[in-house]
């Protein structure tokens, strides 16, 4: 049975609907590539372009990103990392102390931190044994105040992707907004949900330059959604949330397509090599299927193995405290040299 979908307007917080956004100097006069005398923003007249405020809507960068992602510029929102984009989504749709969100542990820790920061109830529905969203339980626990559902695919820390039919079902039947976090999509054989934006008005896709693009330091997160949703998020974002250096480095980074592609295929082939080695390591009991640039492995004693690796100079992530992840370590795929070092140590343990 298909639920009656709410329209976006019904999901937005009342105060957000009413507010008049801050209008910056750069919003009022937009043509700042023109040769004008700029005396409108109380900037210093001295300096080599860093004296000027950056484009609040990052037009040049969005133009390129829209091409790469196959969407329109007005369907993009850029933030200071995906974490800022996620926070804006909470603040646009969730009324503190009233609304709730649904998250699917084991998953990315920021969703619950952002829920707590914004005083929003977080209703957790564990992934099922196949590490897929439990659709029936999600729909059962959600109510009129369930504004957001977070699906991380490929999922951190397990590495697997949510099945297409499962996500489709939730997009059709969850009455709030479905946020699909695709931080690892560039490593995955699955198609991005951004290609289905026109079918699902309640969909927000999150991507980032922090993983496959190798630009975690510049902090650039990408929200992809309908023009209507993007307009709401733009209304409440800090005016200059993506600084000029980030915009410039991002443009450079996304233009180096061959390098990025080569790094991705190198990482994927290294992942296969590492899987083969791990299958032969006696204390490794399970390797979780991964569409990402990391592997979650179940070992005999995670704390002990974590310490052993640490004292050999290798830092991995112990994920054992997460549900369904007892005795697991999460290992990011490194360079061939780094992976070889890991392999030598594993074989010696
Ligand atoms: C790494 C990661 C991100 C990236 O966050 P940024 O703020 O863009 O660096 C987002 N979501 C998940 C699930 C991640 O693992």
Coordinates of C-alpha atoms and ligand atoms in Angstrom, one line a residue:
X1 CA 0.0 0.0 0.0
X2 CA 1.3 3.4 -0.9
X3 CA 1.2 6.1 1.8
X4 CA -0.2 9.5 1.0
X5 CA 3.0 11.6 0.7
X6 CA 3.1 14.9 2.4
X7 CA 4.3 17.8 0.3
X8 CA 7.5 19.5 1.3
X9 CA 5.8 22.6 2.5
X10 CA 4.0 20.5 5.2
X11 CA 7.4 19.2 6.4
X12 CA 9.2 22.6 6.8
X13 CA 9.4 24.1 10.3
X14 CA 7.0 27.1 10.7
X15 CA 9.7 29.5 11.8
X16 CA 11.8 28.5 8.7
X17 CA 8.9 29.1 6.4
X18 CA 8.4 32.6 7.9
X19 CA 11.9 33.8 8.1
X20 CA 13.4 36.3 5.7
X21 CA 16.9 35.2 4.9
X22 CA 20.0 37.5 5.5
X23 CA 20.7 39.4 2.3
X24 CA 24.4 39.9 1.9
X25 CA 26.2 42.5 -0.2
X26 CA 27.0 39.7 -2.6
X27 CA 23.4 38.7 -2.8
X28 CA 22.3 42.2 -3.7
X29 CA 24.9 42.9 -6.4
X30 CA 25.7 39.6 -8.0
X31 CA 27.7 40.5 -11.1
X32 CA 31.0 40.6 -9.3
X33 CA 33.0 39.3 -12.2
X34 CA 32.3 42.8 -13.8
X35 CA 34.9 45.5 -13.5
X36 CA 33.2 47.6 -10.8
X37 CA 34.3 49.6 -7.8
X38 CA 33.1 47.5 -4.9
X39 CA 32.3 49.7 -1.9
X40 CA 29.3 47.7 -0.7
X41 CA 30.6 45.1 1.8
X42 CA 33.0 46.9 4.2
X43 CA 35.8 44.7 2.9
X44 CA 39.4 45.9 2.8
X45 CA 40.3 47.4 -0.6
X46 CA 43.8 45.9 -0.2
X47 CA 44.7 42.4 -1.0
X48 CA 44.8 39.9 -3.8
X49 CA 41.2 38.6 -4.0
X50 CA 41.3 37.1 -0.5
X51 CA 40.1 40.5 0.7
X52 CA 36.7 39.9 -1.0
X53 CA 33.8 37.8 0.3
X54 CA 33.4 34.6 -1.7
X55 CA 30.3 33.8 -3.9
X56 CA 27.6 32.8 -1.4
X57 CA 26.0 30.5 -4.0
X58 CA 29.3 29.1 -5.4
X59 CA 28.0 29.4 -9.0
X60 CA 31.2 28.4 -10.9
X61 CA 31.7 25.3 -8.8
X62 CA 28.1 24.3 -9.0
X63 CA 28.1 24.7 -12.8
X64 CA 30.9 22.0 -13.0
X65 CA 29.4 19.8 -10.3
X66 CA 26.0 19.8 -11.9
X67 CA 27.6 18.6 -15.1
X68 CA 29.5 15.8 -13.3
X69 CA 26.5 14.7 -11.2
X70 CA 24.0 15.0 -14.1
X71 CA 21.7 17.4 -12.2
X72 CA 20.8 21.0 -12.4
X73 CA 22.7 23.7 -10.5
X74 CA 19.5 24.7 -8.6
X75 CA 19.3 21.1 -7.3
X76 CA 22.7 21.6 -5.5
X77 CA 23.5 22.9 -2.0
X78 CA 27.2 23.1 -1.0
X79 CA 28.3 23.1 2.6
X80 CA 31.4 23.1 4.9
X81 CA 31.5 19.3 4.7
X82 CA 28.5 17.0 4.5
X83 CA 28.2 17.5 8.2
X84 CA 27.0 21.1 7.6
X85 CA 24.6 20.0 5.0
X86 CA 23.2 17.4 7.4
X87 CA 22.9 20.0 10.1
X88 CA 21.0 22.4 7.8
X89 CA 18.5 19.6 7.0
X90 CA 17.8 19.0 10.7
X91 CA 17.3 22.7 11.2
X92 CA 15.0 23.2 8.2
X93 CA 12.7 20.3 9.0
X94 CA 12.8 19.2 12.6
X95 CA 11.1 21.1 15.4
X96 CA 13.2 20.7 18.6
X97 CA 11.4 18.7 21.3
X98 CA 8.6 17.8 19.0
X99 CA 9.8 16.1 15.8
X100 CA 11.8 12.9 15.5
X101 CA 14.2 11.3 13.0
X102 CA 14.9 7.6 12.2
X103 CA 18.4 6.2 11.9
X104 CA 19.5 2.7 11.1
X105 CA 22.4 1.5 13.3
X106 CA 25.1 0.4 12.8
X107 CA 25.7 3.6 10.8
X108 CA 27.5 6.9 10.6
X109 CA 27.7 8.5 14.1
X110 CA 27.0 12.1 13.0
X111 CA 23.2 11.5 12.5
X112 CA 22.7 10.8 16.2
X113 CA 25.1 13.6 17.3
X114 CA 23.2 16.1 15.1
X115 CA 19.9 14.9 16.5
X116 CA 21.1 15.4 20.0
X117 CA 22.6 18.8 19.2
X118 CA 19.3 19.9 17.8
X119 CA 17.2 18.3 20.6
X120 CA 15.5 15.9 18.2
X121 CA 14.4 12.5 19.2
X122 CA 16.4 9.8 17.3
X123 CA 14.4 6.6 16.8
X124 CA 16.8 3.8 16.0
X125 CA 15.8 0.8 13.9
X126 CA 18.6 -1.8 13.6
X127 CA 19.6 -3.1 10.2
X128 CA 18.3 -6.6 9.7
X129 CA 20.6 -9.7 9.5
X130 CA 21.3 -9.0 5.9
X131 CA 22.4 -5.5 7.0
X132 CA 19.5 -4.0 5.1
X133 CA 17.0 -1.4 6.3
X134 CA 14.1 -3.1 8.1
X135 CA 11.2 -1.5 6.1
X136 CA 8.4 -2.9 8.2
X137 CA 9.9 -1.8 11.5
X138 CA 10.8 1.7 10.1
X139 CA 7.3 2.3 8.9
X140 CA 5.9 0.9 12.2
X141 CA 8.0 3.2 14.4
X142 CA 7.4 6.3 12.3
X143 CA 4.6 8.8 13.1
X144 CA 3.3 12.2 12.0
X145 CA 6.4 13.8 13.5
X146 CA 9.0 11.6 11.8
X147 CA 10.6 14.1 9.5
X148 CA 13.8 12.5 8.3
X149 CA 15.0 9.0 7.6
X150 CA 18.7 8.5 7.1
X151 CA 20.0 5.7 4.8
X152 CA 23.7 5.5 4.5
X153 CA 24.6 3.6 1.3
X154 CA 27.2 2.3 1.0
X155 CA 26.9 2.2 4.7
X156 CA 29.6 3.2 7.2
X157 CA 30.8 1.1 9.0
X158 CA 29.5 -2.1 7.3
X159 CA 30.4 -1.2 3.7
X160 CA 27.4 -2.7 1.9
X161 CA 24.8 -0.8 -0.1
X162 CA 21.1 -0.7 0.6
X163 CA 19.1 -2.7 -1.9
X164 CA 17.4 -0.8 -4.6
X165 CA 13.9 -2.3 -4.0
X166 CA 14.2 -1.6 -0.2
X167 CA 15.1 2.1 -0.8
X168 CA 12.4 2.5 -3.4
X169 CA 9.8 1.1 -1.0
X170 CA 10.9 3.5 1.7
X171 CA 10.9 6.5 -0.7
X172 CA 7.3 5.6 -1.6
X173 CA 6.1 4.9 1.9
X174 CA 8.0 7.0 4.4
X175 CA 6.0 10.2 4.9
X176 CA 9.0 12.4 5.6
X177 CA 12.2 13.1 3.8
X178 CA 14.6 10.3 3.0
X179 CA 18.2 11.4 3.2
X180 CA 20.5 9.0 1.4
X181 CA 24.2 9.5 2.4
X182 CA 26.4 8.5 -0.5
X183 CA 29.8 9.5 0.9
X184 CA 31.2 6.4 -0.7
X185 CA 29.2 6.3 -3.9
X186 CA 32.3 6.9 -6.1
X187 CA 33.7 3.5 -5.0
X188 CA 30.5 1.7 -5.6
X189 CA 29.2 -0.1 -8.7
X190 CA 25.7 1.1 -7.8
X191 CA 24.2 4.1 -9.5
X192 CA 23.6 7.2 -7.4
X193 CA 20.1 8.0 -6.3
X194 CA 20.7 11.5 -7.6
X195 CA 19.6 10.1 -11.0
X196 CA 16.1 9.5 -9.6
X197 CA 15.5 12.9 -8.1
X198 CA 12.6 13.8 -10.5
X199 CA 10.7 10.7 -9.3
X200 CA 11.0 11.4 -5.6
X201 CA 10.3 14.9 -4.3
X202 CA 11.1 13.7 -0.7
X203 CA 14.7 12.6 -1.6
X204 CA 17.9 14.3 -0.5
X205 CA 21.2 12.8 -1.6
X206 CA 24.4 13.7 0.2
X207 CA 27.8 13.4 -1.4
X208 CA 31.2 14.7 -0.5
X209 CA 34.7 15.5 -1.8
X210 CA 36.2 14.0 1.4
X211 CA 36.6 10.4 0.3
X212 CA 37.2 9.4 -3.4
X213 CA 38.2 12.9 -4.4
X214 CA 40.9 13.0 -1.7
X215 CA 39.9 16.5 -0.4
X216 CA 38.8 15.9 3.2
X217 CA 40.9 18.9 4.3
X218 CA 39.0 21.5 2.2
X219 CA 35.6 20.5 3.7
X220 CA 33.2 20.3 0.8
X221 CA 29.9 18.5 1.2
X222 CA 27.2 18.3 -1.5
X223 CA 23.4 18.1 -1.0
X224 CA 21.4 17.1 -4.1
X225 CA 17.6 17.5 -4.0
X226 CA 14.6 19.1 -5.6
X227 CA 14.8 22.9 -6.3
X228 CA 12.1 23.3 -3.6
X229 CA 14.2 21.7 -0.9
X230 CA 17.4 23.4 -2.0
X231 CA 15.6 26.8 -1.8
X232 CA 14.7 26.1 1.8
X233 CA 18.2 25.0 2.8
X234 CA 19.7 28.1 1.0
X235 CA 17.4 30.3 3.1
X236 CA 19.0 29.2 6.4
X237 CA 22.6 28.5 5.5
X238 CA 25.3 30.9 6.7
X239 CA 25.8 33.3 3.7
X240 CA 29.5 32.5 3.1
X241 CA 29.6 28.9 4.3
X242 CA 32.0 27.7 1.6
X243 CA 35.2 29.8 1.6
X244 CA 37.0 30.9 -1.5
X245 CA 40.0 28.6 -1.1
X246 CA 37.7 25.6 -0.8
X247 CA 35.7 26.7 -3.9
X248 CA 39.0 27.0 -5.9
X249 CA 40.5 23.8 -4.7
X250 CA 37.3 21.9 -5.3
X251 CA 37.1 23.2 -8.9
X252 CA 40.7 22.1 -9.4
X253 CA 40.1 18.7 -7.8
X254 CA 37.0 17.8 -9.7
X255 CA 38.7 18.7 -13.0
X256 CA 41.4 16.2 -12.4
X257 CA 39.1 13.4 -13.5
X258 CA 41.8 11.0 -14.7
X259 CA 43.8 11.2 -11.5
X260 CA 40.6 10.6 -9.4
X261 CA 39.5 7.7 -11.6
X262 CA 43.0 6.1 -11.3
X263 CA 43.0 6.4 -7.5
X264 CA 39.6 4.9 -7.3
X265 CA 40.5 1.9 -9.4
X266 CA 43.8 1.5 -7.6
X267 CA 42.0 1.5 -4.2
X268 CA 39.4 -1.0 -5.5
X269 CA 42.1 -3.4 -6.8
X270 CA 44.0 -3.1 -3.5
X271 CA 40.8 -3.9 -1.7
X272 CA 40.5 -7.2 -3.7
X273 CA 44.1 -8.0 -2.8
X274 CA 43.5 -7.3 0.8
X275 CA 40.4 -9.5 0.9
X276 CA 42.4 -12.5 -0.5
X277 CA 45.0 -12.0 2.2
X278 CA 42.4 -11.6 5.0
X279 CA 40.6 -14.8 4.0
X280 CA 43.8 -16.7 4.9
X281 CA 44.4 -14.9 8.2
X282 CA 43.4 -17.4 11.0
X283 CA 41.9 -14.8 13.4
X284 CA 39.7 -13.2 10.8
X285 CA 36.3 -14.8 11.1
X286 CA 34.3 -12.7 8.6
X287 CA 34.8 -10.0 5.9
X288 CA 31.7 -7.9 5.4
X289 CA 30.8 -7.2 1.7
X290 CA 32.0 -3.8 0.8
X291 CA 31.1 -1.3 -1.9
X292 CA 33.4 1.3 -0.2
X293 CA 37.1 2.1 0.3
X294 CA 37.2 0.2 3.6
X295 CA 36.6 -3.3 4.9
X296 CA 34.8 -4.3 8.1
X297 CA 36.2 -7.5 9.5
X298 CA 35.2 -9.7 12.4
X299 CA 38.1 -11.0 14.3
X300 CA 38.6 -13.3 17.3
X301 CA 39.3 -10.5 19.8
X302 CA 38.9 -6.9 18.4
X303 CA 40.5 -5.0 21.4
X304 CA 43.5 -7.3 21.4
X305 CA 44.0 -7.2 17.6
X306 CA 43.5 -3.4 17.6
X307 CA 46.3 -3.0 20.2
X308 CA 48.6 -5.3 18.3
X309 CA 48.1 -3.4 15.1
X310 CA 48.6 -0.1 16.9
X311 CA 51.9 -1.2 18.5
X312 CA 53.0 -2.2 15.0
X313 CA 52.3 1.3 13.8
X314 CA 48.9 0.8 12.1
X315 CA 45.8 2.6 13.2
X316 CA 42.4 1.0 12.3
X317 CA 39.0 1.7 13.8
X318 CA 37.6 -0.6 16.4
X319 CA 33.8 -0.7 15.7
X320 CA 33.0 -3.4 18.2
X321 CA 30.8 -1.1 20.4
X322 CA 28.3 -0.7 17.5
X323 CA 25.3 -3.0 17.4
X324 CA 25.7 -6.0 15.0
X325 CA 29.4 -5.2 14.9
X326 CA 30.7 -7.2 17.8
X327 CA 34.5 -7.9 17.5
X328 CA 34.9 -5.9 14.4
X329 CA 37.7 -3.6 13.0
X330 CA 37.2 -1.2 10.1
X331 CA 40.2 -0.9 7.9
X332 CA 40.6 1.9 5.3
X333 CA 42.3 0.8 2.0
X334 CA 45.6 2.7 1.9
X335 CA 48.4 3.0 -0.8
X336 CA 49.9 -0.3 -2.1
X337 CA 52.9 0.3 0.3
X338 CA 50.7 0.9 3.3
X339 CA 48.6 -2.1 2.5
X340 CA 51.7 -4.2 2.1
X341 CA 52.9 -3.1 5.5
X342 CA 49.5 -4.1 7.0
X343 CA 49.7 -7.5 5.2
X344 CA 53.2 -8.2 6.6
X345 CA 52.0 -7.4 10.1
X346 CA 48.8 -9.5 9.8
X347 CA 50.9 -12.5 8.6
X348 CA 53.3 -12.1 11.5
X349 CA 50.6 -11.9 14.2
Ligands
LIG1 C1 33.1 10.3 5.7 C2 31.7 10.4 5.7 C3 31.0 11.6 5.4 C4 31.8 12.8 5.0 O1 31.6 13.9 5.8 P1 32.3 15.3 5.4 O2 31.8 16.2 6.4 O3 31.8 15.6 4.0 O4 33.8 15.1 5.4 C5 29.6 11.7 5.4 N1 28.9 10.6 5.6 C6 29.5 9.4 5.9 C7 28.7 8.2 6.1 C8 30.9 9.3 6.0 O5 31.5 8.1 6.3

